[in-house]
CSV table of C-alpha atoms in Angstrom, one decimal:
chain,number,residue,atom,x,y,z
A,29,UNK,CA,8.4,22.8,-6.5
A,30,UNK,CA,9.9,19.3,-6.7
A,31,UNK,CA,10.8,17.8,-3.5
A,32,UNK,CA,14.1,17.3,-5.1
A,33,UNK,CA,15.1,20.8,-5.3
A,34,UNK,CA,14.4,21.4,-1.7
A,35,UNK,CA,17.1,19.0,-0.8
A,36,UNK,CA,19.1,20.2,-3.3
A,37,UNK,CA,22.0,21.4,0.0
A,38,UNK,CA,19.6,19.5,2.6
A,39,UNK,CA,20.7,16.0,1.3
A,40,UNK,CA,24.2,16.5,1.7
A,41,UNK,CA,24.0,18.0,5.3
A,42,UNK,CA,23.6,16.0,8.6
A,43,UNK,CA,19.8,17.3,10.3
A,44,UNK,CA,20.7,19.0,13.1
A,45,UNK,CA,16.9,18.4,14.2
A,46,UNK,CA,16.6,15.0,14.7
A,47,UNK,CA,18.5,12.8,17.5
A,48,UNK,CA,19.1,9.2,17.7
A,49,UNK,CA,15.8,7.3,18.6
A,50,UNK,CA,13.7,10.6,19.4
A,51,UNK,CA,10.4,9.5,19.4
A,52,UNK,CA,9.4,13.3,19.1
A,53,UNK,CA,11.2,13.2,16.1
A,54,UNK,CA,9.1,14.9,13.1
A,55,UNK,CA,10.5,15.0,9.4
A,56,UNK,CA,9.4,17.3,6.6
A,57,UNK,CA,6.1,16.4,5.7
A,58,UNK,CA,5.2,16.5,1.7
A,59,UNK,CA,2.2,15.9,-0.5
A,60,UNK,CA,2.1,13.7,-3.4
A,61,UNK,CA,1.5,16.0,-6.4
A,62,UNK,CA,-1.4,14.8,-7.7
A,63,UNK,CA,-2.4,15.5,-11.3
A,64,UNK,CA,-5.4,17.1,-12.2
A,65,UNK,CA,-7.4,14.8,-13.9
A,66,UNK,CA,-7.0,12.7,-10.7
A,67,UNK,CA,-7.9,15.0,-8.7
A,68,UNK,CA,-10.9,15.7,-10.5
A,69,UNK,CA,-11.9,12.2,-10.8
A,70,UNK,CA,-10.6,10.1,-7.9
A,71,UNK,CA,-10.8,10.1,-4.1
A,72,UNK,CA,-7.6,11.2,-2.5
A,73,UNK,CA,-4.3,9.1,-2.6
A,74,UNK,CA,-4.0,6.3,0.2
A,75,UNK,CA,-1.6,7.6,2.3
A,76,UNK,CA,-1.0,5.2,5.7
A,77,UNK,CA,-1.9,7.0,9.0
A,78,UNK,CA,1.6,5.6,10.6
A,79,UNK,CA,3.5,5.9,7.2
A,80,UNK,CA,3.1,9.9,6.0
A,81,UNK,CA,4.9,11.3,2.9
A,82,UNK,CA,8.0,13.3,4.0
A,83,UNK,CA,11.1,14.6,2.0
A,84,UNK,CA,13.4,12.9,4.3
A,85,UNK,CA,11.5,9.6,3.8
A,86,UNK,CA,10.9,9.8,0.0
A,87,UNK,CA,14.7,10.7,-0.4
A,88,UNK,CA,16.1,7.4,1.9
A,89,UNK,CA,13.8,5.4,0.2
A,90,UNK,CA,14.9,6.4,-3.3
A,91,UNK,CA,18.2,5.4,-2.2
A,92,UNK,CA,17.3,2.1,-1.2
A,93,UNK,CA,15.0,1.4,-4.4
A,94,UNK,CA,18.6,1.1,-6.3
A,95,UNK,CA,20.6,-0.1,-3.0
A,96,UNK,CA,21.9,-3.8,-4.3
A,97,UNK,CA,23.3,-3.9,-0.6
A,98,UNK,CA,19.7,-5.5,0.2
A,99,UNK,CA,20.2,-8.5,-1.7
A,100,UNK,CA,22.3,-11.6,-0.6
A,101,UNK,CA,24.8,-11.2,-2.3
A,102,UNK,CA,24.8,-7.1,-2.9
A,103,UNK,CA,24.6,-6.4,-6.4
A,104,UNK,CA,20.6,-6.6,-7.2
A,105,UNK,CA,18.4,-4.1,-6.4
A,106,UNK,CA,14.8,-3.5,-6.7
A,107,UNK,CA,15.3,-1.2,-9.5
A,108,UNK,CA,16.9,-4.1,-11.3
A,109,UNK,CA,14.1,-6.1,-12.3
A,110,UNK,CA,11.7,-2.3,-12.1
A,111,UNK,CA,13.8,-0.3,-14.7
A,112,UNK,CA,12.9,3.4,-15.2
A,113,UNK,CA,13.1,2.7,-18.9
A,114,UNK,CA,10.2,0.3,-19.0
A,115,UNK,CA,8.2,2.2,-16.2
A,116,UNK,CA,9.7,0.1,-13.8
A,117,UNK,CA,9.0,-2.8,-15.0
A,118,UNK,CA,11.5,-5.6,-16.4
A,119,UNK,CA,11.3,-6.1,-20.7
A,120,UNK,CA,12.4,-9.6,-19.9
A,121,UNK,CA,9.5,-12.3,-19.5
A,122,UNK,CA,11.0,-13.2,-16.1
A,123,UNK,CA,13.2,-11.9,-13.8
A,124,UNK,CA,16.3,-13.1,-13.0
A,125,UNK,CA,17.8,-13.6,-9.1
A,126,UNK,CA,20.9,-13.2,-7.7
A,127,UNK,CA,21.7,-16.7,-8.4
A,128,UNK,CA,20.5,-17.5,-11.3
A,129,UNK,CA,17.2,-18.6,-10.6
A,130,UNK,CA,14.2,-17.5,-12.9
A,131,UNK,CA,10.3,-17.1,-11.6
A,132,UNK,CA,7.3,-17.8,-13.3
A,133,UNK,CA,5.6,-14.1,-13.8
A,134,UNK,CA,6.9,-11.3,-15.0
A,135,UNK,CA,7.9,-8.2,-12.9
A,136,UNK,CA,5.1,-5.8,-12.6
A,137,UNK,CA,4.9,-2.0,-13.8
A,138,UNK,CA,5.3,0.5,-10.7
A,139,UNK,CA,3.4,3.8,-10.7
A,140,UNK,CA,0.1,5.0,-9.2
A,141,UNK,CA,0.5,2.8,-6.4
A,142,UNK,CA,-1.0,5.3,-4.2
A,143,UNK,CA,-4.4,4.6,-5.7
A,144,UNK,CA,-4.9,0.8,-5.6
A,145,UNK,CA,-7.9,1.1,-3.0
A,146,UNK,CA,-8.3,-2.3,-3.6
A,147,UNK,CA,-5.3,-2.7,-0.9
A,148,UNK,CA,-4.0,-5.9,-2.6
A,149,UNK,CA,-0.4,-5.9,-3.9
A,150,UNK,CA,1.6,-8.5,-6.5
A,151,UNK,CA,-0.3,-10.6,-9.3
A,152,UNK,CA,-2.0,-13.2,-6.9
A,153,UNK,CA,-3.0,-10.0,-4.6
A,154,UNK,CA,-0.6,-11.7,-1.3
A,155,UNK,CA,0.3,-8.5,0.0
A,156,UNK,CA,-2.2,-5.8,1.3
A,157,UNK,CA,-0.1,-2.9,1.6
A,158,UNK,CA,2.5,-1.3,-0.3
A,159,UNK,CA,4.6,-1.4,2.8
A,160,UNK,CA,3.9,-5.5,2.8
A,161,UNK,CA,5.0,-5.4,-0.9
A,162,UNK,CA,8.4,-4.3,-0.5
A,163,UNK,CA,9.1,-6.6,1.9
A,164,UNK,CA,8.8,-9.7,0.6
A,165,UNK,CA,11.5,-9.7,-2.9
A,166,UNK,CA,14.5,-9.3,0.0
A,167,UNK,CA,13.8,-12.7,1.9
A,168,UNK,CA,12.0,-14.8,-1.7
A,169,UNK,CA,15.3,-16.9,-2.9
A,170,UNK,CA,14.0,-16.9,-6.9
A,171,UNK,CA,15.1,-13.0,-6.7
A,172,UNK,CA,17.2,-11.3,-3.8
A,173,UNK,CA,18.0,-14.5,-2.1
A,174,UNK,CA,18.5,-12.7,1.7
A,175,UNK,CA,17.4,-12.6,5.3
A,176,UNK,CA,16.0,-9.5,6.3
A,177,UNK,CA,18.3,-9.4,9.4
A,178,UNK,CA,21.5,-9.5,7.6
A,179,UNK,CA,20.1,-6.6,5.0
A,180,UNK,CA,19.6,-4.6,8.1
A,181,UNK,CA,22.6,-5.5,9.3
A,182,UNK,CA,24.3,-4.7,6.0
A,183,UNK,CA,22.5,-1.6,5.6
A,184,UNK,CA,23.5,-0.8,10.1
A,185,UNK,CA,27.3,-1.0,9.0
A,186,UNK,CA,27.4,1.4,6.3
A,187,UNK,CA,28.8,4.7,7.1
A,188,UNK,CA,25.4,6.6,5.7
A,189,UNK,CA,22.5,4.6,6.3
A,190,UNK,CA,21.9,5.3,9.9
A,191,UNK,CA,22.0,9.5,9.6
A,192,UNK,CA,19.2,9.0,6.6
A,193,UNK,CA,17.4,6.5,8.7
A,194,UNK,CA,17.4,9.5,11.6
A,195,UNK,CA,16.6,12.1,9.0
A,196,UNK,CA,13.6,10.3,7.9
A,197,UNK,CA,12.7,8.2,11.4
A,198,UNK,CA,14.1,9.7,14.2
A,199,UNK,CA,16.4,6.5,14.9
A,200,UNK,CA,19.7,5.4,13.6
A,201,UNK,CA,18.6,1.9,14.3
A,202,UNK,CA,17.2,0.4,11.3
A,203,UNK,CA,15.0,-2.5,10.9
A,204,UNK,CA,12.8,-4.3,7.7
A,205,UNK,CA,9.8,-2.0,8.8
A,206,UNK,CA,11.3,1.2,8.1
A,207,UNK,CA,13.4,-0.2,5.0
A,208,UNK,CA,9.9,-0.9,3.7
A,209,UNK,CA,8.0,2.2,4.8
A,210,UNK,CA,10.8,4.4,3.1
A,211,UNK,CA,10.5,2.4,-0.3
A,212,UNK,CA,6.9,2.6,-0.3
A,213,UNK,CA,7.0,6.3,0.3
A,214,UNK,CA,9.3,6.4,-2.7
A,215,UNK,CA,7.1,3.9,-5.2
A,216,UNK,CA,3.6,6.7,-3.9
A,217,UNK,CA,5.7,9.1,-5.7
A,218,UNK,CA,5.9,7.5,-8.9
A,219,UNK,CA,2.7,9.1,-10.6
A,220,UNK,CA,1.6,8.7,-13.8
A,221,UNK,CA,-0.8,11.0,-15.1
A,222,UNK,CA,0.4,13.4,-18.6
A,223,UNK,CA,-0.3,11.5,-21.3
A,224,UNK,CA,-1.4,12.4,-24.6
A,225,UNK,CA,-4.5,11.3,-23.8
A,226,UNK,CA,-4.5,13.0,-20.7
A,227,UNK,CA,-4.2,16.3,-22.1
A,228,UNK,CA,-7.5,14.9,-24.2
A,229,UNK,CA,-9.4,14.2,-21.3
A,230,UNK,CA,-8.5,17.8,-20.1
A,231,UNK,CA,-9.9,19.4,-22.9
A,232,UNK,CA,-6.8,19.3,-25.4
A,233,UNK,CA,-9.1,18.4,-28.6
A,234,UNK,CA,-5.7,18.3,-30.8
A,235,UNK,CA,-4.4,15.8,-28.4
A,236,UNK,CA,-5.2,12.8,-30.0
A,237,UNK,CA,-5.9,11.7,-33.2
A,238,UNK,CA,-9.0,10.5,-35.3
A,239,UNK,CA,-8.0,7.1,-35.1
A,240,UNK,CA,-7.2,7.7,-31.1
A,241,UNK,CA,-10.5,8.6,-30.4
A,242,UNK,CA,-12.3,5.7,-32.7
A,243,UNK,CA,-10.3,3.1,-30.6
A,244,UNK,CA,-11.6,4.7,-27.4
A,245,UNK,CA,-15.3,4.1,-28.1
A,246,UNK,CA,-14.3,0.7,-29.5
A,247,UNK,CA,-12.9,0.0,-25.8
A,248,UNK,CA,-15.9,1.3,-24.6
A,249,UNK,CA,-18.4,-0.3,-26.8
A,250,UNK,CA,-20.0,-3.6,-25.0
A,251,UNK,CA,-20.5,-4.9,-28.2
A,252,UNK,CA,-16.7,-4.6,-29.3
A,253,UNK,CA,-14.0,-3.8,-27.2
A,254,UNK,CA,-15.5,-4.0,-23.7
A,255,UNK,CA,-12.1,-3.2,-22.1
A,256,UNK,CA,-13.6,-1.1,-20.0
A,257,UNK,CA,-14.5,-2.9,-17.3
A,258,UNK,CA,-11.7,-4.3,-16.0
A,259,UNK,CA,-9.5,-1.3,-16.9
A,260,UNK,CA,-10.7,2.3,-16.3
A,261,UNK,CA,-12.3,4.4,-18.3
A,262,UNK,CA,-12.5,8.2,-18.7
A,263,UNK,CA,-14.1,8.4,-15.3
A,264,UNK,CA,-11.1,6.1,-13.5
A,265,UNK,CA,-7.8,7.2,-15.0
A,266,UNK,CA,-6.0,4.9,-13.3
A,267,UNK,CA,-7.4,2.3,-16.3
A,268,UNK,CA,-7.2,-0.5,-14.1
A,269,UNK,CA,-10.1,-1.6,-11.4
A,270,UNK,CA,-7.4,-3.6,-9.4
A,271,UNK,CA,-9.4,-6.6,-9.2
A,272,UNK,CA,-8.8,-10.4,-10.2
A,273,UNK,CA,-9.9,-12.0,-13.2
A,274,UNK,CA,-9.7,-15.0,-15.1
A,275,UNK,CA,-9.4,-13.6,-18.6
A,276,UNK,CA,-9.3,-16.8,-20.8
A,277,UNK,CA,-5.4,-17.3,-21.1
A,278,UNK,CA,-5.9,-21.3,-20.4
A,279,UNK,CA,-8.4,-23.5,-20.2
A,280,UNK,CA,-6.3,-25.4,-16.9
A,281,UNK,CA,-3.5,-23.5,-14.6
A,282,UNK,CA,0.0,-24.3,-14.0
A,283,UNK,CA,-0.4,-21.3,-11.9
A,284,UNK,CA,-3.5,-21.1,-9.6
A,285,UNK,CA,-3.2,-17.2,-9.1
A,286,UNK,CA,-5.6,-15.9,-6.8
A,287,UNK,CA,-6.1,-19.0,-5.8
A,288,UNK,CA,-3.0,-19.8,-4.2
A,289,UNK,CA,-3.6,-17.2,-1.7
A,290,UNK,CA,-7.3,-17.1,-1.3
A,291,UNK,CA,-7.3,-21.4,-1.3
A,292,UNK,CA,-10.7,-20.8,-3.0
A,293,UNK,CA,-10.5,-23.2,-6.3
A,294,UNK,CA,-12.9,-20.2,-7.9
A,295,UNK,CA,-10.4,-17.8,-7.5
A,296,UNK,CA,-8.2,-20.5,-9.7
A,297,UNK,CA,-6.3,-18.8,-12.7
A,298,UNK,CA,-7.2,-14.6,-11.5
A,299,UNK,CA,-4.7,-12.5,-11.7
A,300,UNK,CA,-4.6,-8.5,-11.0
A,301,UNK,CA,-6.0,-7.0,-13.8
A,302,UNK,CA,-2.7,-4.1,-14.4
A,303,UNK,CA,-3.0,-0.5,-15.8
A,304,UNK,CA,-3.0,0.2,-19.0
A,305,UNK,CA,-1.1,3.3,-18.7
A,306,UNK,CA,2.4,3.4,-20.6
A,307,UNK,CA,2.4,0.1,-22.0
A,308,UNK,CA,4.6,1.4,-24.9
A,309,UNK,CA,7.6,0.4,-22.3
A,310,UNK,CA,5.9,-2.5,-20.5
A,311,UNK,CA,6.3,-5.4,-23.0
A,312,UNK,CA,5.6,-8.1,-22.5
A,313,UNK,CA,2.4,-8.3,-21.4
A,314,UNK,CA,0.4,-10.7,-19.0
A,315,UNK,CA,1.1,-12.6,-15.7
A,316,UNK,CA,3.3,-14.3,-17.5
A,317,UNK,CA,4.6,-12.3,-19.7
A,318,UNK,CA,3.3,-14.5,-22.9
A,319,UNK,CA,3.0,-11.9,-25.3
A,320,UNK,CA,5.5,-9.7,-27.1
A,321,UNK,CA,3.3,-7.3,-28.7
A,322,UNK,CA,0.1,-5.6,-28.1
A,323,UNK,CA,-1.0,-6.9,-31.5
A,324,UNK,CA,-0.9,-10.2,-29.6
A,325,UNK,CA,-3.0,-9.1,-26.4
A,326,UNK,CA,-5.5,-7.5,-28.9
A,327,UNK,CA,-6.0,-10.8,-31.0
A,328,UNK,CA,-6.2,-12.7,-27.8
A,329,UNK,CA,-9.7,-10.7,-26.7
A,330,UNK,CA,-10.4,-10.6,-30.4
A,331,UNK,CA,-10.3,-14.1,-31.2
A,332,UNK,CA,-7.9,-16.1,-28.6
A,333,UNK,CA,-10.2,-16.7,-25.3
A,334,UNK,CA,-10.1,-20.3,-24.4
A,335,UNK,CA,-13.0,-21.7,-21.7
A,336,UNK,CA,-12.3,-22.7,-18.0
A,337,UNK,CA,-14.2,-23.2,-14.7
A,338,UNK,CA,-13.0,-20.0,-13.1
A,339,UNK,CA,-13.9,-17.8,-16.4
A,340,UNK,CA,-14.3,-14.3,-16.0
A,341,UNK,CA,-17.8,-13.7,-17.0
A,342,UNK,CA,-17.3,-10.2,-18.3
A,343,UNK,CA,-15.4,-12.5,-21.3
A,344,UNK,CA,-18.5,-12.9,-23.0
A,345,UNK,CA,-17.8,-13.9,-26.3
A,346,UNK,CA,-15.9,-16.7,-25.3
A,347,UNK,CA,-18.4,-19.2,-27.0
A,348,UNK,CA,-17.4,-17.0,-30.0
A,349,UNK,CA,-13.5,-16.9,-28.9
A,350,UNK,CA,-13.4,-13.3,-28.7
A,351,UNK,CA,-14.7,-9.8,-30.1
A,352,UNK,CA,-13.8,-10.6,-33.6
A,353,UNK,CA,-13.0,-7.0,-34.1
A,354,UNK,CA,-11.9,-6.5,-37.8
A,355,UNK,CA,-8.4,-5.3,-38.8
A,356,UNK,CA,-9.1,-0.9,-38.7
A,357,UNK,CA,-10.8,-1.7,-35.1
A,358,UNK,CA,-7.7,-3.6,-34.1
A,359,UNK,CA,-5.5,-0.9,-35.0
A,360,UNK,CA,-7.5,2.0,-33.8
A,361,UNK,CA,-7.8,0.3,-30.7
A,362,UNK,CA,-3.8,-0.2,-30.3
A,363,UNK,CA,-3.6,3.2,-31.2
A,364,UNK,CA,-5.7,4.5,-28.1
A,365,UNK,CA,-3.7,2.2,-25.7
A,366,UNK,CA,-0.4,3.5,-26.7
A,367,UNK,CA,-2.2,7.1,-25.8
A,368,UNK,CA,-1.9,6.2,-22.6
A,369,UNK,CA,1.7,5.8,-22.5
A,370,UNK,CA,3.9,9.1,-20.9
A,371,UNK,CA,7.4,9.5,-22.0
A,372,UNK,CA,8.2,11.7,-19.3
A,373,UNK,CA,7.3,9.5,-16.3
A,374,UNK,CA,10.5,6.6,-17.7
A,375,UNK,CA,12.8,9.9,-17.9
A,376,UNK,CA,11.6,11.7,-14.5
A,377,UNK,CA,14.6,12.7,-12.6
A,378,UNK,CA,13.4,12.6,-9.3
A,379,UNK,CA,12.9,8.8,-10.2
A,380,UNK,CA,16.1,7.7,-11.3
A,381,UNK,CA,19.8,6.3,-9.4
A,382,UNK,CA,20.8,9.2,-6.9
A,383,UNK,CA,23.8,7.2,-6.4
């Protein structure tokens, strides 16, 4: 059962359970429903000791995933530069703020969150918990240009926000902390796991198609693809290992990456390699959002890999530019990565506006 359909009366009804600032105060504790394959490959979901999943929880941070009243000047909300649509991320190369101001990388995808064991958050890895995530877009003046005491004091005057905040925390006074625990109880519930390929993996043979299964083995051929490395496999389905590499975009940085928050010029130019999973809605593509198409990310590791200090060595065909794969390997290999893709996780209810 969908924790949605348990609230279906809950949600409109004050809890007569909880009381203001009851530290005694327990709300309805859920588990993330974890698909199969996941949980026949993969260690549990990380789930913080001091932030469990509960309905109440989940549902106020839902809310405040589309609440614009967090930004300075209260019409942007996170789920305006993460749109369901594109599975949550933003189809423009870069984001644009409250003011008009426009970053440097483009918005990453949100889903399987809940599995970056890796613990490191954003492109350049700066946060180290999902909770640490969420906080920083409110207070960064390139996107919701606020101070995190007037959004609490914002979100402190509304006539709702304090009952959900005792539904799901036992207090009606709010504060950044739990603003953040409650989104990133929301963003563990985004899971992506039913693709077609999926269903493969499950045993589906008619899943997949001929050419599906030939650009598979040419991702997981050393000698050609060699994707599989730095994202998944059939034995990691979250195809991504959540690491930083240097995957010969440039041969010199105007952004350091890593590096920036590491200060370590080897960590110059890695970014967080990103799943693979539903990139049929997650155009464009890299850091920086430099490519349009997946044709173009393909011909980049086939024959666009420019040298630099900080070079990955798992790129290594650079001396050669790249795999070379010919034509039919090109497309057989785009036709496996869009396998991965799961229409029904951009058009899940439980993750759209509830306003």
């Amino acid at each position: 059962m969908r924790y949605f359909s348990i609230l279906l009366v809950t949600s409109f009804l004050i809890s007569c359970s909880s009381s203001d600032n009851d530290p005694g105060y327990q709300a309805t504790p859920i588990d993330l429903e974890v698909p199969q394959l996941f949980s026949n490959l993969l260690l549990p979901p990380l789930i913080p000791s001091d932030n469990p999943q509960t309905v109440e929880g989940i549902t106020l941070g839902r809310k405040l995933f589309y609440e614009p009243l967090l930004s300075g000047d209260g019409t942007q909300a996170c789920a305006d530069c993460h749109l369901s649509e594109n599975s949550f991320t933003d189809p423009d190369r870069f984001s644009t703020g409250i003011t008009g101001a426009i970053g440097n990388r483009n918005a990453m995808p949100i889903y399987n969150v809940a599995w970056n064991f890796e613990k490191k958050f954003f492109w350049d890895g700066r946060a180290i918990t999902l909770e640490a995530q969420a906080l920083g877009p409110v207070e960064n003046v390139i996107e919701m240009n606020n101070t995190w005491p007037n959004a609490v004091a914002t979100l402190q005057a509304t006539s709702t926000y304090p009952d959900l905040f005792s539904q799901a925390f036992g207090t009606t006074t709010i504060t950044k902390e739990l603003v953040a625990k409650a989104i990133a109880q929301f963003e563990r519930t985004m899971i992506s796991g039913n693709s077609r390929f999926d269903q493969y993996l499950l045993g589906d043979q008619n899943a997949v198609t001929a050419s599906e299964i030939n650009g598979f083995n040419i991702f997981m051929d050393e000698e050609r693809g060699d994707c599989f490395h730095c994202h998944g496999s059939d034995s990691n389905p979250i195809w991504a290992d959540n690491i930083f590499h240097n995957n010969g975009l440039d041969s010199s940085f105007d952004d350091m990456g890593l590096g920036i928050v590491t200060g370590d010029p080897l960590d110059n130019g890695k970014f967080k390699s990103p799943s693979l999973r539903n990139l049929a809605y997650t155009a464009p593509y890299m850091h920086d959002g430099r490519f349009e198409t997946l044709d173009e990310v393909i011909n980049h590791y086939s024959e666009g890999l420019v040298y630099s200090e900080t070079i990955d060595p798992l790129m290594k065909n650079i001396a050669e530019g790249g795999a070379q794969l010919t034509e039919a390997d090109k497309a057989d290999l785009k036709a496996f990565l869009l396998s991965l893709s799961e229409p029904g996780f951009t058009t899940n209810p439980d993750f759209q506006n509830p306003n």
